[in-house]
JSON list of C-alpha atoms in Angstrom, two decimals:
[
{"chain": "A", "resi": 2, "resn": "UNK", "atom": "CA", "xyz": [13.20, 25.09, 44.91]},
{"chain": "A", "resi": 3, "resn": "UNK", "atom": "CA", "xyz": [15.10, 28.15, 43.94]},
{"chain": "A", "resi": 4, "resn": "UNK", "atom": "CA", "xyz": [13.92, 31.96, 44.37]},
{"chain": "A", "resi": 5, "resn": "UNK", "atom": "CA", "xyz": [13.77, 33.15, 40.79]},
{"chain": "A", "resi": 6, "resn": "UNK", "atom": "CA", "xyz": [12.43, 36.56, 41.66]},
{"chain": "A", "resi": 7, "resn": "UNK", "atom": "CA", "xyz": [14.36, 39.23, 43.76]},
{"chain": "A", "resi": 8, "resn": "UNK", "atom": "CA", "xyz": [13.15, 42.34, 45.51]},
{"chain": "A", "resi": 9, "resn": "UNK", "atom": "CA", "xyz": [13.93, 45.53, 44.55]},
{"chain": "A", "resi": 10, "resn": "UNK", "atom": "CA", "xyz": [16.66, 45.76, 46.20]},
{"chain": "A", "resi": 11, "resn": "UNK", "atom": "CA", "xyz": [19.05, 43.40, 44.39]},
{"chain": "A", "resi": 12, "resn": "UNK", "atom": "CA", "xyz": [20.05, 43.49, 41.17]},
{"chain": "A", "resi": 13, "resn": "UNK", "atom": "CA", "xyz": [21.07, 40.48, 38.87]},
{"chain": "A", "resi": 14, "resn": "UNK", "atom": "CA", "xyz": [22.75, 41.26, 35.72]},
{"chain": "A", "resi": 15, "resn": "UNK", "atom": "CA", "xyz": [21.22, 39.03, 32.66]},
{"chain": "A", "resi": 16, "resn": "UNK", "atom": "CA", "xyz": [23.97, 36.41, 32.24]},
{"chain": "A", "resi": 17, "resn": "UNK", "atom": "CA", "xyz": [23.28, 35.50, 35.32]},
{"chain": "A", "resi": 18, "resn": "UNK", "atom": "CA", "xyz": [19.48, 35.22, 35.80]},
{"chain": "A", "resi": 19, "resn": "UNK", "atom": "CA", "xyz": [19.82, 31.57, 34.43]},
{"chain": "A", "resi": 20, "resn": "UNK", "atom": "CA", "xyz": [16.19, 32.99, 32.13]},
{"chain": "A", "resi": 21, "resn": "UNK", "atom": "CA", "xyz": [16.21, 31.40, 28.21]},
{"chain": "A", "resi": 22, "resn": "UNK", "atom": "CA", "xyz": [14.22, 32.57, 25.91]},
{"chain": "A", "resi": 23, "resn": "UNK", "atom": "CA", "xyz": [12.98, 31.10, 22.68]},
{"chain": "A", "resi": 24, "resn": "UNK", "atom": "CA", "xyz": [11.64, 33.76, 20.47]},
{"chain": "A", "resi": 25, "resn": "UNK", "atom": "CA", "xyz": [8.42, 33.64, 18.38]},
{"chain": "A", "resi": 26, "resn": "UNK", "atom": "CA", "xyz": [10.71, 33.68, 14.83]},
{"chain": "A", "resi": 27, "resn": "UNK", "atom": "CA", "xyz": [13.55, 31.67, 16.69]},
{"chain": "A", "resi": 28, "resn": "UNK", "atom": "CA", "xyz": [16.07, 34.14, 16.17]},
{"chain": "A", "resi": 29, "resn": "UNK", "atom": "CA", "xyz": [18.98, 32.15, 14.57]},
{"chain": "A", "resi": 30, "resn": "UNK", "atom": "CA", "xyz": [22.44, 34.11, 14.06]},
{"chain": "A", "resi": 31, "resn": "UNK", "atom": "CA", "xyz": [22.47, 33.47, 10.12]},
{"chain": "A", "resi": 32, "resn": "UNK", "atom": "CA", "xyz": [26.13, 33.82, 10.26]},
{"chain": "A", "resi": 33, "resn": "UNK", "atom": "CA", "xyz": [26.65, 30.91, 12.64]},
{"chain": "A", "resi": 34, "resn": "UNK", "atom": "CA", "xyz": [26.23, 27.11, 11.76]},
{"chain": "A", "resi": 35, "resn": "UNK", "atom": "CA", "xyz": [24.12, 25.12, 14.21]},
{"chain": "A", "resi": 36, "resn": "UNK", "atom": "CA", "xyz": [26.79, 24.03, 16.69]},
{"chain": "A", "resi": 37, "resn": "UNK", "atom": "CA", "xyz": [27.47, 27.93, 17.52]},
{"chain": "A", "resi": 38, "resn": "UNK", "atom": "CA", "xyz": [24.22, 29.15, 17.52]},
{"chain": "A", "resi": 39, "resn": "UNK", "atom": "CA", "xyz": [24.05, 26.64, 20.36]},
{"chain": "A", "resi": 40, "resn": "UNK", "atom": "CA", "xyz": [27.04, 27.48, 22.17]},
{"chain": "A", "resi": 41, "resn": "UNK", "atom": "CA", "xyz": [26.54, 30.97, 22.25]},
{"chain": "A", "resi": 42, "resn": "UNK", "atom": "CA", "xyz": [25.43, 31.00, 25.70]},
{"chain": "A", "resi": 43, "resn": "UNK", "atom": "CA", "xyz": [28.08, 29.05, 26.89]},
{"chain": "A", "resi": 44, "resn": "UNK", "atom": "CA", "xyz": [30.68, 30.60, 24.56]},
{"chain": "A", "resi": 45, "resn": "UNK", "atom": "CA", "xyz": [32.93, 31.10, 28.50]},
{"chain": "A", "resi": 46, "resn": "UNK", "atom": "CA", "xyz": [32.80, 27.44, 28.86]},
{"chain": "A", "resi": 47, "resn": "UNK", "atom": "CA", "xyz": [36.29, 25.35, 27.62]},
{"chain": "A", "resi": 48, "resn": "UNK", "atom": "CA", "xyz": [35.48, 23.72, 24.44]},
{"chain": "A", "resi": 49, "resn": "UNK", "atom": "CA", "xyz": [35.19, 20.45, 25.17]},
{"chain": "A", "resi": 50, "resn": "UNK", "atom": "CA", "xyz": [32.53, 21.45, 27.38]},
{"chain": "A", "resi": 51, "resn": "UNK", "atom": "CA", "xyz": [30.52, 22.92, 24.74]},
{"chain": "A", "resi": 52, "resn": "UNK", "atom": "CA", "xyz": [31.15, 20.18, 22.43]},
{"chain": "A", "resi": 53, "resn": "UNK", "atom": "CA", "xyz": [29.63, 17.98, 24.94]},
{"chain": "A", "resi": 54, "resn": "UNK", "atom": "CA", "xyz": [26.76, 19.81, 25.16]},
{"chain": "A", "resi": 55, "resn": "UNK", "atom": "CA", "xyz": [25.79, 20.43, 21.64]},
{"chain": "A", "resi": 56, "resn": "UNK", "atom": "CA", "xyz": [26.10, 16.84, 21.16]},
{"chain": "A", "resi": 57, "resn": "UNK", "atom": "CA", "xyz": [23.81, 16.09, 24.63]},
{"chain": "A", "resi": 58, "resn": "UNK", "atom": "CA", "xyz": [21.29, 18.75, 22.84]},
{"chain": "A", "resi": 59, "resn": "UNK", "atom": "CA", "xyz": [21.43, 17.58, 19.78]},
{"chain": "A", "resi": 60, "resn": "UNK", "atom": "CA", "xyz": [20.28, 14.08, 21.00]},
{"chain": "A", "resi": 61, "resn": "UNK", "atom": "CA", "xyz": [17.92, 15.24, 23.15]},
{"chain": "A", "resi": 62, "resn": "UNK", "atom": "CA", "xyz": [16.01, 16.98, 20.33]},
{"chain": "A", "resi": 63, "resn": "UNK", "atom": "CA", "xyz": [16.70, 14.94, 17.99]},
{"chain": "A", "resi": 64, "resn": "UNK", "atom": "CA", "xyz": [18.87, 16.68, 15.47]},
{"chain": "A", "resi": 65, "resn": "UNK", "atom": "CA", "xyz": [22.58, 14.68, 15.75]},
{"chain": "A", "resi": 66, "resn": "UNK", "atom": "CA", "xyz": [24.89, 15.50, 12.84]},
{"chain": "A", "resi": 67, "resn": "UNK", "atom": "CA", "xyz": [22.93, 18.70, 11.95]},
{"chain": "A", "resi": 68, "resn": "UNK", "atom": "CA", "xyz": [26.05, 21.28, 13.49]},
{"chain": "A", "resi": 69, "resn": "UNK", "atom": "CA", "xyz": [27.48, 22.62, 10.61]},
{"chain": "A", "resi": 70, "resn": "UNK", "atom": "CA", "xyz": [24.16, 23.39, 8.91]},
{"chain": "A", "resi": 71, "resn": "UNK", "atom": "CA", "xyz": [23.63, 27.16, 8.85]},
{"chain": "A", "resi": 72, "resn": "UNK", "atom": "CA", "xyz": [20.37, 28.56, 9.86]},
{"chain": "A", "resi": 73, "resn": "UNK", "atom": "CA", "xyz": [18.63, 28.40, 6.11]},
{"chain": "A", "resi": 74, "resn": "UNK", "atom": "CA", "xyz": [19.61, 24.68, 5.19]},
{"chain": "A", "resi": 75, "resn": "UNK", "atom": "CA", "xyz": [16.90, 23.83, 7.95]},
{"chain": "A", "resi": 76, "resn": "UNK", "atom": "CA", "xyz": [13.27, 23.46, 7.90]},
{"chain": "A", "resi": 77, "resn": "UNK", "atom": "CA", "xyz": [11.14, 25.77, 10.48]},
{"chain": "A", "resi": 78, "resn": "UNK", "atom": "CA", "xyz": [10.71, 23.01, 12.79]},
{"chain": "A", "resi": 79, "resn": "UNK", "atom": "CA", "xyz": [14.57, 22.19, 12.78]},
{"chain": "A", "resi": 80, "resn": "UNK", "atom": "CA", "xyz": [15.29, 25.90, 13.19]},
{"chain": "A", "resi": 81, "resn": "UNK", "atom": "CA", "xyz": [12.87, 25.55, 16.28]},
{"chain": "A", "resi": 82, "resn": "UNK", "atom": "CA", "xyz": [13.93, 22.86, 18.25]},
{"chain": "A", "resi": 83, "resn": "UNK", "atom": "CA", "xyz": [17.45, 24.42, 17.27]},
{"chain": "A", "resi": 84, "resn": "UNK", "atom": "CA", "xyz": [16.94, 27.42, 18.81]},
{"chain": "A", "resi": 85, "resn": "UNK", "atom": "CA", "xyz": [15.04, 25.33, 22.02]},
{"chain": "A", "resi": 86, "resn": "UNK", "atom": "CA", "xyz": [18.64, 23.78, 22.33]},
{"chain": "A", "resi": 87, "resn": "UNK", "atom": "CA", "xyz": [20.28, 27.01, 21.85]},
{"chain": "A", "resi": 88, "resn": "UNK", "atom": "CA", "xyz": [18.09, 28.40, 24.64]},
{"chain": "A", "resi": 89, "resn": "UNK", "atom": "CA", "xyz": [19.14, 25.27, 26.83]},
{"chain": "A", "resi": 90, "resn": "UNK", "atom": "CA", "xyz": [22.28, 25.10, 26.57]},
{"chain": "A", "resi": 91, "resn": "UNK", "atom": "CA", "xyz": [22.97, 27.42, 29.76]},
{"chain": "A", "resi": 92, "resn": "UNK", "atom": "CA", "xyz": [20.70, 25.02, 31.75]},
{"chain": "A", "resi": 93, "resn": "UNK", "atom": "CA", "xyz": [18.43, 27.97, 32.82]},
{"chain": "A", "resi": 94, "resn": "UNK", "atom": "CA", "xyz": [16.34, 27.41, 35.74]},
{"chain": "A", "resi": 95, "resn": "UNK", "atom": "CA", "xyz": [13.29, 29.04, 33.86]},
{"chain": "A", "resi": 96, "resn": "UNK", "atom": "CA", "xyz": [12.75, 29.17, 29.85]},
{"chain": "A", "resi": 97, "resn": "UNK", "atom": "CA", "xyz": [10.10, 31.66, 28.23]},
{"chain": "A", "resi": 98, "resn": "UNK", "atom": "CA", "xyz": [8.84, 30.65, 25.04]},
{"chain": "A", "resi": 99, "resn": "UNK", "atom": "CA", "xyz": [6.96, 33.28, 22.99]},
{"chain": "A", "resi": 100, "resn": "UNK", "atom": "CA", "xyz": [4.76, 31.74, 20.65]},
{"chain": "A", "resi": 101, "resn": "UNK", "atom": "CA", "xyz": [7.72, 29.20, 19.06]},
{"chain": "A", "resi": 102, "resn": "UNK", "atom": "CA", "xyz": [4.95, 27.25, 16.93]},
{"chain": "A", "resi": 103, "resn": "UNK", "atom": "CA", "xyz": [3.01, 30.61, 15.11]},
{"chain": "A", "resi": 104, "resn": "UNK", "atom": "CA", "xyz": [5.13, 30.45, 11.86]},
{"chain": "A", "resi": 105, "resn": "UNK", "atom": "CA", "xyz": [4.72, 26.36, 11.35]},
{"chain": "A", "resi": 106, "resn": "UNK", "atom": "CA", "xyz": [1.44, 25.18, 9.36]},
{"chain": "A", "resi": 107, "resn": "UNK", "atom": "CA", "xyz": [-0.86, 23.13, 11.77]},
{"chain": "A", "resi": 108, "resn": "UNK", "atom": "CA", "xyz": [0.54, 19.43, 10.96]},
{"chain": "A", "resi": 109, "resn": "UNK", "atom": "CA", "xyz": [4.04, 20.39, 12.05]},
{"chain": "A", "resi": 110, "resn": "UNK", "atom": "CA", "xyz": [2.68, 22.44, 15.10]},
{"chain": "A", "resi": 111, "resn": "UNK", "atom": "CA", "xyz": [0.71, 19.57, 16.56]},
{"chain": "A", "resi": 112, "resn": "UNK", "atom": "CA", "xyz": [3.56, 17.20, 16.33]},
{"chain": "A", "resi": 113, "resn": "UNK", "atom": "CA", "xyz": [6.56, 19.81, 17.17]},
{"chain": "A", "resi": 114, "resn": "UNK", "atom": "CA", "xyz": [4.22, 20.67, 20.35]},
{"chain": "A", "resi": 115, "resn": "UNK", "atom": "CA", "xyz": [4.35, 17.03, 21.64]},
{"chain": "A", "resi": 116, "resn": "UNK", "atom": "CA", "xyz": [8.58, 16.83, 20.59]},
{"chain": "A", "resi": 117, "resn": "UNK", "atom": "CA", "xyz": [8.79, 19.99, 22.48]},
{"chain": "A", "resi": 118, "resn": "UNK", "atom": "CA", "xyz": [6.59, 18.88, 26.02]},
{"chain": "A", "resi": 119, "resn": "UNK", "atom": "CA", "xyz": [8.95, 15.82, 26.03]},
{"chain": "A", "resi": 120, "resn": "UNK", "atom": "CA", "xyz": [12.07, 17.67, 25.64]},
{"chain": "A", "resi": 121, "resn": "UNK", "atom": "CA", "xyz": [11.43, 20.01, 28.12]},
{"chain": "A", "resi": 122, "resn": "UNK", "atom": "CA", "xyz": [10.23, 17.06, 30.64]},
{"chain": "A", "resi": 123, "resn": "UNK", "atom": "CA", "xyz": [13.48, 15.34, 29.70]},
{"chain": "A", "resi": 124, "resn": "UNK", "atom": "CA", "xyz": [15.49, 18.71, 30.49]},
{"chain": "A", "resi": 125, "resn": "UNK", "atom": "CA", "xyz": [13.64, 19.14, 33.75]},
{"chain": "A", "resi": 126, "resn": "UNK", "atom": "CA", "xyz": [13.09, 22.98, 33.23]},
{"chain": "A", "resi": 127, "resn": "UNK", "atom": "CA", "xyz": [10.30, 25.40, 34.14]},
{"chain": "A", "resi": 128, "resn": "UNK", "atom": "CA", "xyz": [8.94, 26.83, 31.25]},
{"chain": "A", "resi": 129, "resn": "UNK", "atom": "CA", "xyz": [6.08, 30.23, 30.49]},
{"chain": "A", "resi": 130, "resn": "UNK", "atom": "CA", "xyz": [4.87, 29.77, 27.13]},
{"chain": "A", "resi": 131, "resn": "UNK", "atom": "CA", "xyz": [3.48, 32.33, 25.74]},
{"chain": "A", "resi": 132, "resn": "UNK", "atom": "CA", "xyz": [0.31, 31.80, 22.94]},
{"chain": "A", "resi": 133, "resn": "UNK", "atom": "CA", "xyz": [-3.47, 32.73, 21.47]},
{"chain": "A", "resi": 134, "resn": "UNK", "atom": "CA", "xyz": [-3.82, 28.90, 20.83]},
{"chain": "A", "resi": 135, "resn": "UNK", "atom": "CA", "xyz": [-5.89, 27.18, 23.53]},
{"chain": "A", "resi": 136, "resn": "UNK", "atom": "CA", "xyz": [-5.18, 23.54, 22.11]},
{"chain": "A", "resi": 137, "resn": "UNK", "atom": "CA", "xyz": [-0.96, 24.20, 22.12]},
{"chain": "A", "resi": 138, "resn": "UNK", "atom": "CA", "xyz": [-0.98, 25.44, 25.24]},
{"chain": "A", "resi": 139, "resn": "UNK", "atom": "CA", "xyz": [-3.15, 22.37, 26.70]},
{"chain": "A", "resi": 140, "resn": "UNK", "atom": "CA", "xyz": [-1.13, 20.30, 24.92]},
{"chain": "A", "resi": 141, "resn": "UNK", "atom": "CA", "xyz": [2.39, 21.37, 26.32]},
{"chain": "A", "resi": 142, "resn": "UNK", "atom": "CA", "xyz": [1.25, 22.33, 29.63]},
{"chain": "A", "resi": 143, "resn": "UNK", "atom": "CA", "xyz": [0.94, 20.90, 33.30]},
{"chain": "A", "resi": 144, "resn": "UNK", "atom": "CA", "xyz": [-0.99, 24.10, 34.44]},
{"chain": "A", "resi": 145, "resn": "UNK", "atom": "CA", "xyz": [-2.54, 26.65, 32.38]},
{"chain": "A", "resi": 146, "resn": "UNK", "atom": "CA", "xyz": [-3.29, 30.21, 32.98]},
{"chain": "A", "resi": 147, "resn": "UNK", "atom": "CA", "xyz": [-5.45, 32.81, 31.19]},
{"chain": "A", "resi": 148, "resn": "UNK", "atom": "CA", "xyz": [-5.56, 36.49, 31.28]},
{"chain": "A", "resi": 149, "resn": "UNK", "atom": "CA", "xyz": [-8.31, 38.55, 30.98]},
{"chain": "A", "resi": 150, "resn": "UNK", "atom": "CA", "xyz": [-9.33, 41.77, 31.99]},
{"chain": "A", "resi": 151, "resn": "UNK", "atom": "CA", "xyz": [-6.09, 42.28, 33.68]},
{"chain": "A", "resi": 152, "resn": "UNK", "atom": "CA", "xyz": [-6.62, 39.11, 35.88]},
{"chain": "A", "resi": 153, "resn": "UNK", "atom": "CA", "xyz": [-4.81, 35.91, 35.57]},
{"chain": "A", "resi": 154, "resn": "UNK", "atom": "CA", "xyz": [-6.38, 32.75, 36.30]},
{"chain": "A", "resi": 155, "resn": "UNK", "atom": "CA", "xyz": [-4.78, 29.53, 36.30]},
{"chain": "A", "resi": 156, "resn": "UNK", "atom": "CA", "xyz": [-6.83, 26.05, 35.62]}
]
């Protein structure tokens, strides 16, 4: 594969570090409807580009004909997978998750955690999750690692 990591002697400016990130309260713009919340990463791209790929996101999570709902009209786990997309749209090599399912009650998080495994198989990205909850992070992961005491170990 590809070197994600550089030495200290290079510098790579963030727009280009081809890193999302989907943050632990999603972090919608509440001003923007669906469809540019997701192109906001790709906001360089000509339009019919990013019209493309909202529609190939919203498909792949699930959500067609959702893009000119704003933020509030959707439920937490339709503000999550939005925000996945959002984070997907650049087609980053790696995507960090920090703890995307703490705010959902324990029936959506189960079955959001098995929507989001698949979409990220289907997307064919790396991804770090970040969480305290032993069963999500078996459940979405191919490897999981631990750390305690300042050591990571990976089962």
């Amino acid at each position: 594969g590809r070197q994600l990591s550089v030495s200290g002697k290079h510098q790579i400016t963030p727009e280009l570090r081809e890193v999302g990130m989907v943050f632990q309260d999603y972090a919608l713009f509440p001003h923007m409807n669906v469809e540019k919340n997701i192109t906001f990463g790709i906001s360089t791209q000509p339009k019919s580009e990013q019209q493309a790929r909202v529609k190939e996101l919203l498909s792949l999570i699930g959500l067609e004909g959702i893009e000119k709902k704003y933020p509030h009209q959707l439920s937490g786990g339709e503000q999550q997978r939005v925000a996945l997309a959002r984070a997907l749209a650049p087609s980053p090599k790696l995507l960090l998750l920090d703890e995307p399912f703490s705010s959902l009650d324990k029936n959506h998080r189960n079955q959001l955690v098995s929507q989001v495994r698949s979409i990220l198989k289907k997307a064919q990205v790396t991804s770090i999750l970040v969480t305290h909850d032993e069963d999500e992070a078996n459940a979405l992961a191919d490897k999981v690692g631990t750390i305690q005491n300042k050591k990571l170990t990976i089962k």
